[in-house]
Short mmCIF file of C-alpha atoms in Angstrom, two decimals:
data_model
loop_
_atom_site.label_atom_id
_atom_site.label_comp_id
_atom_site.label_asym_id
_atom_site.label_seq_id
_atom_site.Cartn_x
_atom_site.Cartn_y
_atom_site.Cartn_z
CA UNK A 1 -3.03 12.92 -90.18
CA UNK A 2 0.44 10.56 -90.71
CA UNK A 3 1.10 6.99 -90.95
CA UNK A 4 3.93 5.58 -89.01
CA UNK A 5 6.03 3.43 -90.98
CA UNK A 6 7.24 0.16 -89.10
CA UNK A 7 10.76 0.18 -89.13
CA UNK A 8 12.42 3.10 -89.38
CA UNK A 9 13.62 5.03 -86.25
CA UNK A 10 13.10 8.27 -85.38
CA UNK A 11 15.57 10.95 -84.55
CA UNK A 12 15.53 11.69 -80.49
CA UNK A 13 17.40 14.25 -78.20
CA UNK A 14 20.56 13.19 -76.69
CA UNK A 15 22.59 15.41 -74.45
CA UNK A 16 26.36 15.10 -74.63
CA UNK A 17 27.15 12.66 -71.91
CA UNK A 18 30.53 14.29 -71.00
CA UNK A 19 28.06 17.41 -69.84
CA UNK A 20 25.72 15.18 -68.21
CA UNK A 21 28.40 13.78 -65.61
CA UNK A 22 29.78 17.22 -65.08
CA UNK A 23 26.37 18.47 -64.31
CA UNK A 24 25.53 15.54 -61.79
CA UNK A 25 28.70 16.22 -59.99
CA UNK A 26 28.92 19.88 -60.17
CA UNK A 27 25.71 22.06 -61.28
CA UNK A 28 25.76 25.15 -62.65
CA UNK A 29 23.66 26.90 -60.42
CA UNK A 30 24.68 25.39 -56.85
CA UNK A 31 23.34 27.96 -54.12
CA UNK A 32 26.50 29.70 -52.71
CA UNK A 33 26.17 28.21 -49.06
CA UNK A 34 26.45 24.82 -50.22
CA UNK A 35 29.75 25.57 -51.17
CA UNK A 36 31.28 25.46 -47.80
CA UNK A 37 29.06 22.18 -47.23
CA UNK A 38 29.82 20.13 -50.10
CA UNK A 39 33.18 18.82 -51.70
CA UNK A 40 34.38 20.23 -54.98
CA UNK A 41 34.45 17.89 -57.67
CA UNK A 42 37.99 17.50 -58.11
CA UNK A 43 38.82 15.90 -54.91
CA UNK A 44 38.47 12.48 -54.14
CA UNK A 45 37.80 10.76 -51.07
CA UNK A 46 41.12 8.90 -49.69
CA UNK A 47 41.11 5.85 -47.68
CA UNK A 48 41.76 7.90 -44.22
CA UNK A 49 38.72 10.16 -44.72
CA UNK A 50 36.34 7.71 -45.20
CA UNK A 51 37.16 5.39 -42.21
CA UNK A 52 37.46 8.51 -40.08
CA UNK A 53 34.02 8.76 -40.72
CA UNK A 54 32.53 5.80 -39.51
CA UNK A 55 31.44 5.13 -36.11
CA UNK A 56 30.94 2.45 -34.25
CA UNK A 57 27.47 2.01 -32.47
CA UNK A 58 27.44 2.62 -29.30
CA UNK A 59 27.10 -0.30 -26.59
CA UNK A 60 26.03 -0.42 -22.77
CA UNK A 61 29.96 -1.06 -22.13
CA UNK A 62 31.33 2.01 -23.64
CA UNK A 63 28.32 4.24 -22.37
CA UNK A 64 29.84 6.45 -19.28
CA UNK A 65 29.07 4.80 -15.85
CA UNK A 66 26.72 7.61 -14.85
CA UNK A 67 24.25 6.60 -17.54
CA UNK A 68 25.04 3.30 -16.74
CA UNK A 69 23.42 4.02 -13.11
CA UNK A 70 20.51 5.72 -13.62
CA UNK A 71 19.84 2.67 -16.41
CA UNK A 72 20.11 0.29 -13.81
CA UNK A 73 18.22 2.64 -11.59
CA UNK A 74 15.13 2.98 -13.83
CA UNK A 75 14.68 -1.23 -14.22
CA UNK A 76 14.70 -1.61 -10.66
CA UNK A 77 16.84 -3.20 -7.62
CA UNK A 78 16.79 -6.39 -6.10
CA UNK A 79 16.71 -10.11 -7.80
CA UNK A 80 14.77 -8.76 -10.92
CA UNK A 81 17.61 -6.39 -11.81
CA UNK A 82 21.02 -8.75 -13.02
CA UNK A 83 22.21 -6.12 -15.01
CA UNK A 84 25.13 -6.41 -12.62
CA UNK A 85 25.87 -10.20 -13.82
CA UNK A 86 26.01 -9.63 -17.41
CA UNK A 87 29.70 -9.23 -17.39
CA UNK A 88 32.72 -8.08 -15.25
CA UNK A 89 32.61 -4.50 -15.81
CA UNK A 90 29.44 -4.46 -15.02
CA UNK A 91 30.16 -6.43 -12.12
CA UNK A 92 32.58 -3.84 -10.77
CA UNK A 93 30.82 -1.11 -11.64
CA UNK A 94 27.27 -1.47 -10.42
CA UNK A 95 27.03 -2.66 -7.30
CA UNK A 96 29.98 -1.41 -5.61
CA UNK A 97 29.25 2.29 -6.61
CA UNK A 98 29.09 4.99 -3.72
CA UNK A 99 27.94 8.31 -5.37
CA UNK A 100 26.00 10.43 -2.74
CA UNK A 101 23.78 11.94 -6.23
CA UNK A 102 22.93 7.63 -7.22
CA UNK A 103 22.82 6.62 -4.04
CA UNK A 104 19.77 9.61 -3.70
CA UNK A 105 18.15 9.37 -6.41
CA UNK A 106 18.26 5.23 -6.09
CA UNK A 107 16.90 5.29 -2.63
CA UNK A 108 14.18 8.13 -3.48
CA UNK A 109 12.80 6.45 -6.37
CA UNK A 110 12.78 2.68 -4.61
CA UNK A 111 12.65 2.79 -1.13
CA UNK A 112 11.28 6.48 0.28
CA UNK A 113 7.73 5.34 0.63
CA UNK A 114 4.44 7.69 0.91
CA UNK A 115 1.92 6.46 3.82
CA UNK A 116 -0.38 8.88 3.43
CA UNK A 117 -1.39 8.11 0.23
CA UNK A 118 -4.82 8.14 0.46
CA UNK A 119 -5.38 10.93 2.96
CA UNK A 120 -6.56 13.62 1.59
CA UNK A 121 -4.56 16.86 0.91
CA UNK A 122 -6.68 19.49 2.94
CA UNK A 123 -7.15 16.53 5.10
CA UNK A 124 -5.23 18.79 8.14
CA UNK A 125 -7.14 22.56 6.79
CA UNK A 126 -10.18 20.76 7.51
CA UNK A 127 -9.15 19.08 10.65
CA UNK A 128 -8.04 22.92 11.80
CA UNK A 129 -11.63 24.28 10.51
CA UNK A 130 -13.80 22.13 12.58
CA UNK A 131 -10.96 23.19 15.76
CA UNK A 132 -11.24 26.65 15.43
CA UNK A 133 -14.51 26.41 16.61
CA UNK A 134 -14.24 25.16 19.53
CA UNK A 135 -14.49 27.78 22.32
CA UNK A 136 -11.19 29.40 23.07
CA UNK A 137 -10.83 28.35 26.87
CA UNK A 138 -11.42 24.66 25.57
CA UNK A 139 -8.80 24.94 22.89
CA UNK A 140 -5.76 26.42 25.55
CA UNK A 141 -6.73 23.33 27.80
CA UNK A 142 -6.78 20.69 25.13
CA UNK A 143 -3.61 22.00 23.16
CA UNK A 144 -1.36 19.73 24.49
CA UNK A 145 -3.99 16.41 23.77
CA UNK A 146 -3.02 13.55 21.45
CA UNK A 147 -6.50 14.10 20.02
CA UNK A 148 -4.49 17.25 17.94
CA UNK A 149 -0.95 16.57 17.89
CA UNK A 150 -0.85 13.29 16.88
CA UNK A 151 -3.13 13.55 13.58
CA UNK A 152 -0.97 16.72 13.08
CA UNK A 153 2.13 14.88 13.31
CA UNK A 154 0.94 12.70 10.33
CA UNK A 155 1.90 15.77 7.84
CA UNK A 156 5.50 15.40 9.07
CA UNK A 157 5.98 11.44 9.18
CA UNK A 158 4.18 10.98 5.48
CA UNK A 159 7.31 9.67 3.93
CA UNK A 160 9.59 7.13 5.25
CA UNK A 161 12.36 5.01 4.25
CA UNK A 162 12.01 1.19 3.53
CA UNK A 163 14.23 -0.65 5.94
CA UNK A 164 14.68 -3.19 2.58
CA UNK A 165 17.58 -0.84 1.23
CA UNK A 166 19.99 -2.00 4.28
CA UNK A 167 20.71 -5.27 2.87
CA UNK A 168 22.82 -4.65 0.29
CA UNK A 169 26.40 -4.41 -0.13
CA UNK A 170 27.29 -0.99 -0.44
CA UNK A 171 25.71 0.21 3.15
CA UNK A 172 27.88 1.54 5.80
CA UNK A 173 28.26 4.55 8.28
CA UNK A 174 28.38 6.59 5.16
CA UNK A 175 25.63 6.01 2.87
CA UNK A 176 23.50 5.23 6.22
CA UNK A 177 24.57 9.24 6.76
CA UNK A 178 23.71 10.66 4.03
CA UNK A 179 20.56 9.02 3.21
CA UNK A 180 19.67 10.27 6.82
CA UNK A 181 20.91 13.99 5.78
CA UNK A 182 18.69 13.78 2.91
CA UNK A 183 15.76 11.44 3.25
CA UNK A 184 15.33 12.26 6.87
CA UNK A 185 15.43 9.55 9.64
CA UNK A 186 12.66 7.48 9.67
CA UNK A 187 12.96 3.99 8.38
CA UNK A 188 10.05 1.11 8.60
CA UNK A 189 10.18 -2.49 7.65
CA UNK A 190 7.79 -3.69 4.89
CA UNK A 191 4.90 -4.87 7.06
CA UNK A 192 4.48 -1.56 8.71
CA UNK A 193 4.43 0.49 5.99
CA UNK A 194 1.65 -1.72 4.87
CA UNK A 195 -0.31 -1.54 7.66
CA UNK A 196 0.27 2.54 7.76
CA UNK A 197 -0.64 2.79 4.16
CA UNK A 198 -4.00 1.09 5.01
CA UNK A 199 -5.38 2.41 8.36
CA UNK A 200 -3.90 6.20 8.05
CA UNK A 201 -6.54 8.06 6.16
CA UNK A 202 -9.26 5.35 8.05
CA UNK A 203 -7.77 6.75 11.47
CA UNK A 204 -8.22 10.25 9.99
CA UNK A 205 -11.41 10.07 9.09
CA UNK A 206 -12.66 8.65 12.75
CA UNK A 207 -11.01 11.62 14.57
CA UNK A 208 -12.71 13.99 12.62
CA UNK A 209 -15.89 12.36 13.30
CA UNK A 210 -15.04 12.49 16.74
CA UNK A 211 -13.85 16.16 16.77
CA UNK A 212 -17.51 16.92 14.76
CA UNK A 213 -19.49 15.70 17.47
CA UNK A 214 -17.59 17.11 20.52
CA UNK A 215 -18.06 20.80 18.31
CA UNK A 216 -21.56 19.81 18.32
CA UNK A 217 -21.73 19.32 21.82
CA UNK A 218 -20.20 22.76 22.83
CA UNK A 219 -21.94 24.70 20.36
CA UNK A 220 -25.43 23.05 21.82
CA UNK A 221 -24.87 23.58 25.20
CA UNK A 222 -23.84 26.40 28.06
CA UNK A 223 -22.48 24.42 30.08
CA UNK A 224 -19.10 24.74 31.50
CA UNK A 225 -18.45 20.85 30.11
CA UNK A 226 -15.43 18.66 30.79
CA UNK A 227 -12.96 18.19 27.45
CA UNK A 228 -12.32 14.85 28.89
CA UNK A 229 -15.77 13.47 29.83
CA UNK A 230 -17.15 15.06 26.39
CA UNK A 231 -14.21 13.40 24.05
CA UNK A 232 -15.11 10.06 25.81
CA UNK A 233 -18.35 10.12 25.00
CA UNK A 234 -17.87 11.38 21.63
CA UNK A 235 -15.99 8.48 21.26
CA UNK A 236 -18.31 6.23 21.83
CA UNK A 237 -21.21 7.73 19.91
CA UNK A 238 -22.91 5.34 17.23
CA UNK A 239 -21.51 6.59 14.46
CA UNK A 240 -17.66 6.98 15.28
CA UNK A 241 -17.78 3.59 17.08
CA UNK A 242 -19.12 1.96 14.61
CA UNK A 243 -16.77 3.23 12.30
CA UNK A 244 -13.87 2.04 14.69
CA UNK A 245 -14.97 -1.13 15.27
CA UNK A 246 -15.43 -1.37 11.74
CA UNK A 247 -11.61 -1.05 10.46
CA UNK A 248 -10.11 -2.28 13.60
CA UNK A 249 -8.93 0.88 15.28
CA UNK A 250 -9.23 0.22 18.91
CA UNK A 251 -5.83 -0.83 19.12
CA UNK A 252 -4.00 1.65 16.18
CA UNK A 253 -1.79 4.07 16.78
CA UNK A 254 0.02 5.93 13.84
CA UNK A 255 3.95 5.21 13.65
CA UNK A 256 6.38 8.19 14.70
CA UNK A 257 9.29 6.37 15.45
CA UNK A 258 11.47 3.85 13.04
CA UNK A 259 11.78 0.27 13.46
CA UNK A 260 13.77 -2.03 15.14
CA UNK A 261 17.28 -2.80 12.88
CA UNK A 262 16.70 -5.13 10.47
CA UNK A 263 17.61 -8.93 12.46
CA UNK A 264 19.67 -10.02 8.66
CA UNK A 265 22.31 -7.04 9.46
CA UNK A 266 23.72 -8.88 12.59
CA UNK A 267 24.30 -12.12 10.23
CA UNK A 268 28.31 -11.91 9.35
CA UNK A 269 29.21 -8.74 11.51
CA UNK A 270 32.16 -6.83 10.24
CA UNK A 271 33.22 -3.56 11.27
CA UNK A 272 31.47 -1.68 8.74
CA UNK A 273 28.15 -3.10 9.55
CA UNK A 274 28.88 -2.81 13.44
CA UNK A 275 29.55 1.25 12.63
CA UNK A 276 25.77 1.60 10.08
CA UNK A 277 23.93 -0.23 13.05
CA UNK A 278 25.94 2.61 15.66
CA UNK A 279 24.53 5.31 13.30
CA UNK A 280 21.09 3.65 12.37
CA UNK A 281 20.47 3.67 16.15
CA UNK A 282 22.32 7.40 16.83
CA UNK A 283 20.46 8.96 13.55
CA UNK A 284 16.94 6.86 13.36
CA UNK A 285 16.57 5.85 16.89
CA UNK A 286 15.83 2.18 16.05
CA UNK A 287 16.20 -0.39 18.63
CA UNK A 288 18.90 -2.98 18.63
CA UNK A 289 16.98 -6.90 18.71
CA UNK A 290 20.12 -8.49 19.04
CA UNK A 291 22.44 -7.00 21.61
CA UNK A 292 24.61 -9.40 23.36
CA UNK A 293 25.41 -10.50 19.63
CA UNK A 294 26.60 -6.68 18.96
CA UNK A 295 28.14 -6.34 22.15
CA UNK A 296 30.40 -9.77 20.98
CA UNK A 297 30.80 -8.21 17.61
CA UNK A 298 32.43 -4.78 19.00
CA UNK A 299 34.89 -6.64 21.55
CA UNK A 300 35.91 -8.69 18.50
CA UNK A 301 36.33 -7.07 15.85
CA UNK A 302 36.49 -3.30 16.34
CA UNK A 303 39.55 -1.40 17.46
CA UNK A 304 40.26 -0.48 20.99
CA UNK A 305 39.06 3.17 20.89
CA UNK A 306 36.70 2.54 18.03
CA UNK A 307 35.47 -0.43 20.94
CA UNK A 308 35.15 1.88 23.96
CA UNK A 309 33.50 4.55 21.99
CA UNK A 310 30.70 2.13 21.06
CA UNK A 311 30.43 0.49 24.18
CA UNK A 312 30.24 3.99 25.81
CA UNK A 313 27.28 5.31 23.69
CA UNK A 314 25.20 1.90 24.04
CA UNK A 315 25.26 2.47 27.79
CA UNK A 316 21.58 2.77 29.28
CA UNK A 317 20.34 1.92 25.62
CA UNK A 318 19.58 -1.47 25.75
CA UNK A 319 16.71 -2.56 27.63
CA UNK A 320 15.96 -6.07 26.85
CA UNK A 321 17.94 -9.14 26.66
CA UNK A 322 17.02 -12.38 25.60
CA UNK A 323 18.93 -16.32 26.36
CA UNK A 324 20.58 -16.07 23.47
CA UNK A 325 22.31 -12.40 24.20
CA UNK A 326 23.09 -13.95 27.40
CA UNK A 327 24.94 -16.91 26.41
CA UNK A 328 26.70 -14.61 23.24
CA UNK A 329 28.12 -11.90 25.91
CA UNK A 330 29.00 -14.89 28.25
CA UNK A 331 31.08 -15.82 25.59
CA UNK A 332 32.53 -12.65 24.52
CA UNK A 333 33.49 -11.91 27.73
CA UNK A 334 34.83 -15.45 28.30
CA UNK A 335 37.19 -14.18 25.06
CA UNK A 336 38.22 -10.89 26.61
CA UNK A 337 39.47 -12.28 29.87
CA UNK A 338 41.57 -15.48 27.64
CA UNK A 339 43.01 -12.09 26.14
CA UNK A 340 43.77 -10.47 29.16
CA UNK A 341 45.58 -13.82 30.78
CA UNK A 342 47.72 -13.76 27.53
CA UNK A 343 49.02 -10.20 27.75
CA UNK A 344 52.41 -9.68 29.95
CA UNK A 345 51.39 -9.28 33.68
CA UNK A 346 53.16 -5.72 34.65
CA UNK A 347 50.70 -4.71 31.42
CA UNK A 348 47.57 -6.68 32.40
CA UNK A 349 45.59 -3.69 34.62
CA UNK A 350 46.61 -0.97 31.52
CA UNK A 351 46.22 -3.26 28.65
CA UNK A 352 43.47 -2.14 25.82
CA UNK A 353 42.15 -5.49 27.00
CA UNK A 354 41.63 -5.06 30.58
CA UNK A 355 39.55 -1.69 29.68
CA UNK A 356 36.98 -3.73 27.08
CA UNK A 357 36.84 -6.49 30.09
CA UNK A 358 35.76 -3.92 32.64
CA UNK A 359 33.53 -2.42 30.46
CA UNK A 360 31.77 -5.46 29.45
CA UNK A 361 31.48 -6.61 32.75
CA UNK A 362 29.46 -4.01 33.55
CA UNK A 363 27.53 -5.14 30.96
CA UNK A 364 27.41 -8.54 31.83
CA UNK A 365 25.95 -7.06 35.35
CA UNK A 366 23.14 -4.62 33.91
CA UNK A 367 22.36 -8.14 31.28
CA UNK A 368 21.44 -10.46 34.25
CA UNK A 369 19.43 -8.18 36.28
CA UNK A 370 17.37 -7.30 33.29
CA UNK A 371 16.89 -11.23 32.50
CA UNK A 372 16.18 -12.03 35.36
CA UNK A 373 14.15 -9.42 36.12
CA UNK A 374 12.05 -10.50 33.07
CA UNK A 375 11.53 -13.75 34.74
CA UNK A 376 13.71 -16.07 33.10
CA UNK A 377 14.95 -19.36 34.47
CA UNK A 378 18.31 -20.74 34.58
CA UNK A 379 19.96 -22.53 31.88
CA UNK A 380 23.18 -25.23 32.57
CA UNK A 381 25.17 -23.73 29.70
CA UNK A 382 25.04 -20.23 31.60
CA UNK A 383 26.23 -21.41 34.63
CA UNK A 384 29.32 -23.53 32.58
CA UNK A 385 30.08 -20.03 30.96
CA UNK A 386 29.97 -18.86 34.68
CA UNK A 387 32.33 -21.69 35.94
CA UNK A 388 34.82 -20.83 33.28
CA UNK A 389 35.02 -17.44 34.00
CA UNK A 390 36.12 -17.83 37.73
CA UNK A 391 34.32 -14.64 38.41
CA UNK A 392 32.54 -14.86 42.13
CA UNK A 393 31.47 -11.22 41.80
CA UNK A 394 29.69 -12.07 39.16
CA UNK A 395 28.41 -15.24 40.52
CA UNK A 396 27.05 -13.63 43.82
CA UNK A 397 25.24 -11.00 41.45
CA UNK A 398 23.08 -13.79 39.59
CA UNK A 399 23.02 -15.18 42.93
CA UNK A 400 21.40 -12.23 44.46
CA UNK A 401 18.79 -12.22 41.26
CA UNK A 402 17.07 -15.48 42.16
CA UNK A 403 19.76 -17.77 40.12
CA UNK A 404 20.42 -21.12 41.43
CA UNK A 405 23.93 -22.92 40.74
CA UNK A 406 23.67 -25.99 38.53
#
């Protein structure tokens, strides 16, 4: 055993720091693919190397506008989403984009809506089971019955388009087109779709307790019965009225056609607009609420042919007019003829003019019969739009519907 003695130091083992340094920067035994990896030790990083390294972070302005898109895509549309207003090039890019592949995938992810989604899916295998065994001379006379193709009809109207994407900007004939081509054409407001979502699988579920009990009754009896008589008293069994009464289906019938065109689409008609509603009622079939305002839009603001090709294809469409279609093709047609009196007089019976003014008389014609065939009264500032006109053909017609000069 030793003592230490306080004081004195004791020798250690230094390595040569030359070596050290050269065996930090470049050791002895570097595995041979590292050499194509890593620098030799004898060069030295300049000035242009090292800033050609470094990279900026990316930001939401220099990402590409694609990914920009489906971004503003995934947080949503409407008033919550004002990515659009954090600055200009967002501005320009975002809601004045036409792409047919954002335009899909923005409309399919927001506004293509399920309404069957809480009917079962072997809702229509068992609907078919329980009709299969019904005898086969019942089943060729009841083919053609609501009772079956109605609830089978369901499986093709499940998904629909919300009538909510037509308010913005970026819709015209186009985009109205294509999200036809590849949503389909069926389009409901907000407060159907609700009600659909809620009473489908309910109105589902009463048939097939109807269609149980009228198996039951052919299966029990011999008789040659009466599919009528025996679905009407099905019908009004305990069970399946009760069950109707319950959840209101007396007066339900499940939605196979769209909606009427949104009302806000006929506020500040332009040409654009005036072409989606043409397609929206060619492609979807949904009514026009406000024709006389439409009618006044196409005389003023569309092009001659663009005009008569419009006017044409609403022919025999419009059923219903109200007062205040009335009084807005009164108007219009008050317009035309100021344009026809302007235009030179060998020109007048030829003029682009004179061909809208015939054609909207016509109108004018098929307008009062149908208002006054809905029992409407007369109204002084219809008869001034009549005085100013200086039409008596047109005055003997309301005549001849019950009108009364004022």
């Amino acid at each position: 055993m030793g003592f230490i003695s306080t004081g004195r130091g004791y020798k250690r083992r230094k390595s040569d720091p030359i070596y050290s340094f050269q065996r930090k920067v470049s050791p002895r035994n570097r595995l041979p693919f590292l050499n194509d990896l890593l620098p030799s030790p004898s060069t030295t990083p300049t000035s242009d190397s090292i800033t050609s390294d470094i990279h900026e972070p990316p930001t939401l302005e220099t990402l590409p506008v694609d990914i920009l898109l489906l971004i503003y895509n995934y947080v949503g549309v409407g008033e919550a989403n004002s990515m659009s207003f954090i600055n200009k090039h967002f501005h320009m890019v975002i809601p004045l984009v036409k792409e047919k592949w954002w335009l899909e995938k923005m409309v399919r992810c927001h506004y293509v809506v399920d309404l069957n989604i809480d009917v079962s899916e072997k809702w229509e295998a068992r609907y078919r089971s329980r009709y299969t065994k019904l005898p086969s001379s019942v089943r060729e006379s009841w083919s053609g019955s609501d009772f079956l193709t109605l609830p089978s009809a369901l499986g093709q109207y499940r998904h629909c388009i919300d009538t909510a994407v037509l308010k913005f900007k970026f819709i015209d004939h186009q985009t109205v087109t294509e999200m036809g081509k590849y949503l389909g054409h069926f389009a409901l407001n907000r407060g159907t779709i609700e009600r659909e979502q809620m009473l489908r699988n309910r109105y589902l579920n009463w048939r097939y307790m109807v269609l149980c009990r009228i198996v039951d009754t052919y299966q029990g009896s011999e008789e040659d019965l009466n599919i009528e008589e025996v679905q009407a008293q099905s019908e009004e069994a305990e069970d399946p009225k009760n069950y109707r009464e319950k959840y209101s289906l007396s007066k339900y019938t499940p939605v196979t056609q769209s909606d009427p065109i949104p009302v806000s689409m006929f506020e500040m008609l332009s040409p654009h607009k005036i072409d989606a509603i043409m397609v929206l009622n060619k492609l979807f079939g949904m009514e026009i609420p406000r024709a006389g305002q439409l009618l006044s839009g196409i005389v003023r603001l569309c092009k001659h042919e663009q005009a008569l090709s419009h006017l044409n294809h609403l022919a025999g469409l419009i059923t219903k007019y109200n007062y205040l279609d009335v009084v807005t093709l009164l108007q219009a047609l008050l317009h035309c003829r100021n344009l026809v009196l302007k235009s030179p007089l060998h020109d007048r019976g030829s003029s682009p003019q004179a061909q809208l003014l015939e054609e909207l008389y016509h109108y004018m014609e098929e307008a009062f019969t149908l208002y006054y065939g809905q029992g409407q009264v007369d109204d002084e500032i219809i008869w001034d739009l009549l005085k100013q006109l200086e039409m008596p053909e047109l005055i003997d017609h309301v005549v001849s519907l019950g009108g009364h000069p004022q």
